[in-house]
Phi, psi and omega in degrees: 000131181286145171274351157327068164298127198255029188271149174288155179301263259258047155220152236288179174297319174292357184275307164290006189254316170303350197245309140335323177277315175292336190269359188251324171294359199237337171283323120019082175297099203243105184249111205284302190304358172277330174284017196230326179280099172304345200249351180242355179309151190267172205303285167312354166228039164279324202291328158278339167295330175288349191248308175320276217299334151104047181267134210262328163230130201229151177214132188278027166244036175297167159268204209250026160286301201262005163300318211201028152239335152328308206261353199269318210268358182302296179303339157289290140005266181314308177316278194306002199281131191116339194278168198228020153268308200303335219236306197273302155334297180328278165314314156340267198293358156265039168053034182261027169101196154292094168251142148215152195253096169256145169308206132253344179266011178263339209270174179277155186236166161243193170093152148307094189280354174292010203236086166335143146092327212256013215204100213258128142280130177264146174105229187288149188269170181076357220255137174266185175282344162258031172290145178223171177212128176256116197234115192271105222248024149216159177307130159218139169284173196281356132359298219271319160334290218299316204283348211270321158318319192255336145300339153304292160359282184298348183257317182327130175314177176267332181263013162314153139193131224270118196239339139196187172234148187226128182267140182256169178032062124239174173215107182287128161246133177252164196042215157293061214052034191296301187272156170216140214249048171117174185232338196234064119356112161248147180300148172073343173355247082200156193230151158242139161217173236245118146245146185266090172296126188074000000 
């Protein structure tokens, strides 16, 4: 771009300072198709790009791998939202692993079920047909519960509602290896137990 000004003589000093400014802006390399590419967006403008893309939960202390597989799965995401693919995409590209997802209309029954009325749930009592249960198969604090709570929130049909998160293959042990209290662990849980005294 030439430096040649194209201003006419008599005209003022802020005309010419706007022309100086637009001609230094154009020089300013700005490469918008990279800024549109989750995989080539520069780090620091991912957060606004996740805000283009309509990502529904973002926390900037992902690293940068689930940061720009977030951002990849959002339009997929969005098609599918409510769906229980969507709710696994999710969790997928926020790096929780192996999750499953049980239904509540998933559990076993007894009875006929083609018959009203004729038909049991086994297992926990209260449970509605739109209950879900969630079971995460590597360790997380409860930081990570709680994003993991509000990311379910954003992928979830809206009349869902999440009865617990259950972590698999650990085992809290209390005392000396005394308690052992299990491997399938629900967050918040509570164990009560009995001591006999004499």
């Amino acid at each position: 771009m030439s430096d040649i000004s194209t201003l006419p003589v008599n005209s003022t000093r802020l005309e010419r300072s706007l022309e100086t400014l637009i001609r230094n802006a154009f020089r300013i390399d700005v490469p918008i198709g990279d800024l549109w590419n989750p995989d080539r967006c520069p780090e620091h403008a991912l957060k606004f790009l996740a805000w283009a893309m309509s990502v529904d939960f973002w926390d900037d202390q992902w690293p940068l791998p689930v940061k720009r597989q977030t951002i990849r799965q959002s339009i997929a995401v969005h098609r599918e939202k409510g769906t229980l693919s969507s709710i696994k995409r999710a969790l997928n590209a926020a790096s929780y692993g192996d999750v499953s997802v049980i239904e509540a209309k998933a559990l076993p029954r007894l009875g006929r079920t083609h018959e009203l009325g004729r038909s049991w749930k086994l297992g926990l009592r209260g449970v509605h047909w739109a209950d879900y249960w969630v079971e995460v198969s590597r360790p997380i604090d409860r930081r990570a519960a709680d994003q993991l709570v509000r990311l379910l929130a954003t992928v979830a049909p809206v009349f869902c509602r999440l009865r617990a998160i259950t972590v698999r293959n650990i085992q809290y042990v209390l005392g000396a290896n005394d308690w052992a209290l299990g491997t399938n662990i629900p967050l918040g849980g509570t164990f009560r137990t009995e001591v006999n005294y004499g």
